[in-house]
mmCIF file of C-alpha atoms in Angstrom:
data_model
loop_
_atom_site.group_PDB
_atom_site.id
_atom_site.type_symbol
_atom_site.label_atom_id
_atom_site.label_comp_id
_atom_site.label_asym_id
_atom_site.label_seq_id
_atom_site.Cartn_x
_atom_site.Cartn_y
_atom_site.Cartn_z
ATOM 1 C CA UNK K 132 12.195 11.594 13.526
ATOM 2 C CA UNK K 133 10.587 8.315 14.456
ATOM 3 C CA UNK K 134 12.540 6.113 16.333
ATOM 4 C CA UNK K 135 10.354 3.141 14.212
ATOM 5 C CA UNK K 136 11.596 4.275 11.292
ATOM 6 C CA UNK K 137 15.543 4.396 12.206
ATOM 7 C CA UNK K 138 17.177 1.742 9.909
ATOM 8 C CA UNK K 139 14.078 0.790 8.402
ATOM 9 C CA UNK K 140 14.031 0.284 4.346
ATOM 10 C CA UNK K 141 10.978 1.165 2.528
ATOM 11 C CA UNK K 142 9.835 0.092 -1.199
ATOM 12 C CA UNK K 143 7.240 2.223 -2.968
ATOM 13 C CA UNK K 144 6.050 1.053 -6.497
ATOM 14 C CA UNK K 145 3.885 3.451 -8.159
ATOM 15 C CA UNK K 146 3.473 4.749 -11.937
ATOM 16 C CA UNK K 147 2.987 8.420 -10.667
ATOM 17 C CA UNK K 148 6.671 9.996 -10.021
ATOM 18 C CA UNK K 149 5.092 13.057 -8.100
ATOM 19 C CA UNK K 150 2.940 10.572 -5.814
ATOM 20 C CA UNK K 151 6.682 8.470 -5.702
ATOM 21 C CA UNK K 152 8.610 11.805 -4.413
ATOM 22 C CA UNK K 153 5.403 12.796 -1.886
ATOM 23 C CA UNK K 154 5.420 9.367 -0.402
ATOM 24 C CA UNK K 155 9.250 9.632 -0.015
ATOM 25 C CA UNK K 156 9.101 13.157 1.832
ATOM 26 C CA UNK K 157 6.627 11.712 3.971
ATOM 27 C CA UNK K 158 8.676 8.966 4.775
ATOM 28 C CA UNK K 159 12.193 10.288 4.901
ATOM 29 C CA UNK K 160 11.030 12.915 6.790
ATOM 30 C CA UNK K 161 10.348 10.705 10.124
ATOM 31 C CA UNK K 162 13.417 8.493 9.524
ATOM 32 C CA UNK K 163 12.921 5.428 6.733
ATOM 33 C CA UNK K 164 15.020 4.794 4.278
ATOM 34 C CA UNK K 165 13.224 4.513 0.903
ATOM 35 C CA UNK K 166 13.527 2.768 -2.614
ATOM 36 C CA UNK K 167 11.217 3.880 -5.469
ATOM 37 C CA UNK K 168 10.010 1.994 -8.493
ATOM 38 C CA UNK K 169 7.893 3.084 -11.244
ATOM 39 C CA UNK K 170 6.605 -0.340 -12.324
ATOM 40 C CA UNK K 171 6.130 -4.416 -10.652
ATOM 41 C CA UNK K 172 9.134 -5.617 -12.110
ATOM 42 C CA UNK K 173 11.330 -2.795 -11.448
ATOM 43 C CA UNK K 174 9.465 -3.376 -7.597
ATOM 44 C CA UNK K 175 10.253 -7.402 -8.128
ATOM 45 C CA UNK K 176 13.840 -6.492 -8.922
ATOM 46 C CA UNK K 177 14.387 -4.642 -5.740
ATOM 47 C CA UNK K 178 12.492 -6.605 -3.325
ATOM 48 C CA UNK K 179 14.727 -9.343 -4.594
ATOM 49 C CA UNK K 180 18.316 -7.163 -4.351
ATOM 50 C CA UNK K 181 17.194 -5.024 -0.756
ATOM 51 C CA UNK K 182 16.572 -6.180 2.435
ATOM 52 C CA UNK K 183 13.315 -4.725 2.887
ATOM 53 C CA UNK K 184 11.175 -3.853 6.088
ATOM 54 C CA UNK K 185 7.979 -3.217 4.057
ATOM 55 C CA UNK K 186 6.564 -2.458 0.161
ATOM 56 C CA UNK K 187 3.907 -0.370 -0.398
ATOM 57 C CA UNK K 188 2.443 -0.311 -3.644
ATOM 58 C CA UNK K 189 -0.274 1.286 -5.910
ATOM 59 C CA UNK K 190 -3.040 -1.243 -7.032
ATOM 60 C CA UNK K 191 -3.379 0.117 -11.014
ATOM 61 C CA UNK K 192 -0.226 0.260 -12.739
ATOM 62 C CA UNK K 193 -0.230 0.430 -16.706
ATOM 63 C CA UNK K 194 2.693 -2.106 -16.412
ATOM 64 C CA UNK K 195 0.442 -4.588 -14.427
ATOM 65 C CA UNK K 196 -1.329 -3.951 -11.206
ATOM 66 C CA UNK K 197 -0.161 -4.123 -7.595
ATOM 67 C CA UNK K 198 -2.532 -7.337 -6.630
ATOM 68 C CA UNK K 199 0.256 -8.887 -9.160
ATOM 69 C CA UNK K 200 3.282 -7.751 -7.333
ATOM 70 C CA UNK K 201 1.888 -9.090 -4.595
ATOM 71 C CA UNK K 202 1.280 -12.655 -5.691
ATOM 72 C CA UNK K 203 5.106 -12.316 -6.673
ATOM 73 C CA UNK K 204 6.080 -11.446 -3.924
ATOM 74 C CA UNK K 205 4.132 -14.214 -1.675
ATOM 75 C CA UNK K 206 4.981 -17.038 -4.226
ATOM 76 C CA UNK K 207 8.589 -16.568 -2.347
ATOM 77 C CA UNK K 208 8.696 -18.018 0.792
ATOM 78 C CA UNK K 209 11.608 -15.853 1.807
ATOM 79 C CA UNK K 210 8.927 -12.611 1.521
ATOM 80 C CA UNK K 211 5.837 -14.542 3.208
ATOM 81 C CA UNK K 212 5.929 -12.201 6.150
ATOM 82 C CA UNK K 213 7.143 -8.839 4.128
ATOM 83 C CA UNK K 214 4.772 -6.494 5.094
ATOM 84 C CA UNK K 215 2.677 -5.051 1.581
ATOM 85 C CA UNK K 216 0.432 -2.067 2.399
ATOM 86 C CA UNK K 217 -1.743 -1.081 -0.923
ATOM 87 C CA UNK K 218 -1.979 2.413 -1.554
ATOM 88 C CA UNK K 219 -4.672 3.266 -4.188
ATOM 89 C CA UNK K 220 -7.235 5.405 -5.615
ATOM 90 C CA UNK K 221 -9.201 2.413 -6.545
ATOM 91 C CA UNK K 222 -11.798 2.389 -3.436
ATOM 92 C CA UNK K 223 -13.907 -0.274 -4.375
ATOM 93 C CA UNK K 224 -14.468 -3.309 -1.595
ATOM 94 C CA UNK K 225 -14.211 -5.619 -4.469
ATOM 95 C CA UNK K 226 -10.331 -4.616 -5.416
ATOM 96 C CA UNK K 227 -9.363 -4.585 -1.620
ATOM 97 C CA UNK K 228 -10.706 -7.844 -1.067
ATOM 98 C CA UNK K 229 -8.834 -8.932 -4.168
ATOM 99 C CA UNK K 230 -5.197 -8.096 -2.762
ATOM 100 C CA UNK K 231 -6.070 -8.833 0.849
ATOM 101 C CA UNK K 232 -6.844 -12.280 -1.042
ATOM 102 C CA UNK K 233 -3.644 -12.388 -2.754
ATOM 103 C CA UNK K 234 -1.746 -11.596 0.301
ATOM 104 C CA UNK K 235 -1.711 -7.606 0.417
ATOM 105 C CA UNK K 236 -1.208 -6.906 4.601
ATOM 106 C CA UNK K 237 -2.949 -3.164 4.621
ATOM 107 C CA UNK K 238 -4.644 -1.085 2.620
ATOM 108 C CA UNK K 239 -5.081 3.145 2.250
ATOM 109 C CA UNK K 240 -7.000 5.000 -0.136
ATOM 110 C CA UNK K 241 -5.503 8.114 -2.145
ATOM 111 C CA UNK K 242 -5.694 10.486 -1.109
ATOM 112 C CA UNK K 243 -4.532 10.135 2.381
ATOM 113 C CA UNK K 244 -3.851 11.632 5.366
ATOM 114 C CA UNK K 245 -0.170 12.001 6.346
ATOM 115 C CA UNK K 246 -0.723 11.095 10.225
ATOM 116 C CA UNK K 247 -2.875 7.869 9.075
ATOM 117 C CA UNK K 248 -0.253 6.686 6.236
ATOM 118 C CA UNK K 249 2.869 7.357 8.380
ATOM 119 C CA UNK K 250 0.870 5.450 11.988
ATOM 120 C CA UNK K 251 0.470 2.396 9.568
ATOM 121 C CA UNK K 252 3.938 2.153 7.869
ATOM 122 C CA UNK K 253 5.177 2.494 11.523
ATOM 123 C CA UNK K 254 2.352 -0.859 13.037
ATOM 124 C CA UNK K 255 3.667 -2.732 9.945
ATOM 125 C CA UNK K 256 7.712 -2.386 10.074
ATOM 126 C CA UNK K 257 7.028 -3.561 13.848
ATOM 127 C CA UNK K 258 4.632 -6.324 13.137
ATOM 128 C CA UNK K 259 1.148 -4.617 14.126
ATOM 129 C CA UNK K 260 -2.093 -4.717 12.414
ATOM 130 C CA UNK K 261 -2.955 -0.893 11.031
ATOM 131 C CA UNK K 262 -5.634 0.629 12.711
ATOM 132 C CA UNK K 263 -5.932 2.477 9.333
ATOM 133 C CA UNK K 264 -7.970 -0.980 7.732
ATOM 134 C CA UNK K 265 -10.759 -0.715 9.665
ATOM 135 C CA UNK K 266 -11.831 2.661 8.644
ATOM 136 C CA UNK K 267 -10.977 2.597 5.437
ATOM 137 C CA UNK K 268 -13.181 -1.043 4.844
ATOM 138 C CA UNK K 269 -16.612 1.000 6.680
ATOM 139 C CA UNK K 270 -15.618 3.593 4.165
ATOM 140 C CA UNK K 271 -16.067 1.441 1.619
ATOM 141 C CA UNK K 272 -18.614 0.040 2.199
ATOM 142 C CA UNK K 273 -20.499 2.292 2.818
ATOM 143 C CA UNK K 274 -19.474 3.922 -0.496
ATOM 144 C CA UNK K 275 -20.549 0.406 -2.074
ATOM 145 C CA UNK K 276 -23.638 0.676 -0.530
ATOM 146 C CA UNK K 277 -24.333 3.895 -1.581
ATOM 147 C CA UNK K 278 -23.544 3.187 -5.509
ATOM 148 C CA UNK K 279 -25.950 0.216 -5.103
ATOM 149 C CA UNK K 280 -28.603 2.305 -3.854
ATOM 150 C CA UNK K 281 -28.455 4.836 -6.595
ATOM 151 C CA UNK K 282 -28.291 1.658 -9.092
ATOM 152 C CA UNK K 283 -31.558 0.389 -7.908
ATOM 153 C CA UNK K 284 -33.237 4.228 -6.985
ATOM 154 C CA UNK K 285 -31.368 5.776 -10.107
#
């Protein structure tokens, strides 16, 4: 158990209920206490009835997307400094820019390692940058770059 996570409360809004109950077990398992929602406004309903130490949410949602959830939660000044890590499959620099834009803190791209996921839940519930963001934005773009290469070499 993480002494970080003691007394910490967790919000994880994703469509997928097995990626819900993994994220959970990863998290319960070192100490945090964690709230699940399947959908933004079941997310906007918590986040507005919980005292929360950090949300992480999925970026495509049928229900509306996570880059919405997070304007939400920014237009409220009471949640300007609640930590928001993304957690998508989406790997495009585009998308990532798009929620950093819109206020997103982190980012980590499904699927993940546990370590990696679990090291930057802990920097953000104890007001750190994620070491995780830097790695997974040269990912990216090199990933970008690659596409692009095949688009104009096809």
């Amino acid at each position: 158990m993480s002494r970080v996570a003691v007394g910490k409360r967790i919000l994880v809004v994703d469509d997928c209920i097995d990626l819900r109950r993994l994220v959970r077990h990863h998290l319960e398992g070192v100490g945090y206490q964690v709230f699940t929602a399947s959908n933004i406004f079941e997310g906007i309903r918590i986040i507005r009835s919980e005292p929360l130490d950090c949300v992480i949410c999925d970026l495509r949602m049928p229900e509306g997307d996570g880059t919405e959830l997070v304007k939400e939660i920014r237009a409220e000044e009471q949640f300007a400094d609640l930590p928001i890590l993304m957690l998508s499959a989406v790997g495009a620099l585009h998308t990532i820019r798009d929620a950093k834009q819109a206020g997103a803190t982190a980012w980590i791209i499904k699927p993940y390692e546990r370590e990696i996921f679990i090291d930057a839940v802990n920097a953000l519930t104890v007001g750190r940058e994620p070491r995780v963001n830097q790695a997974t934005s040269l990912q990216n773009h090199n990933t970008e770059r690659h596409h692009r290469q095949h688009e104009l070499n096809p």
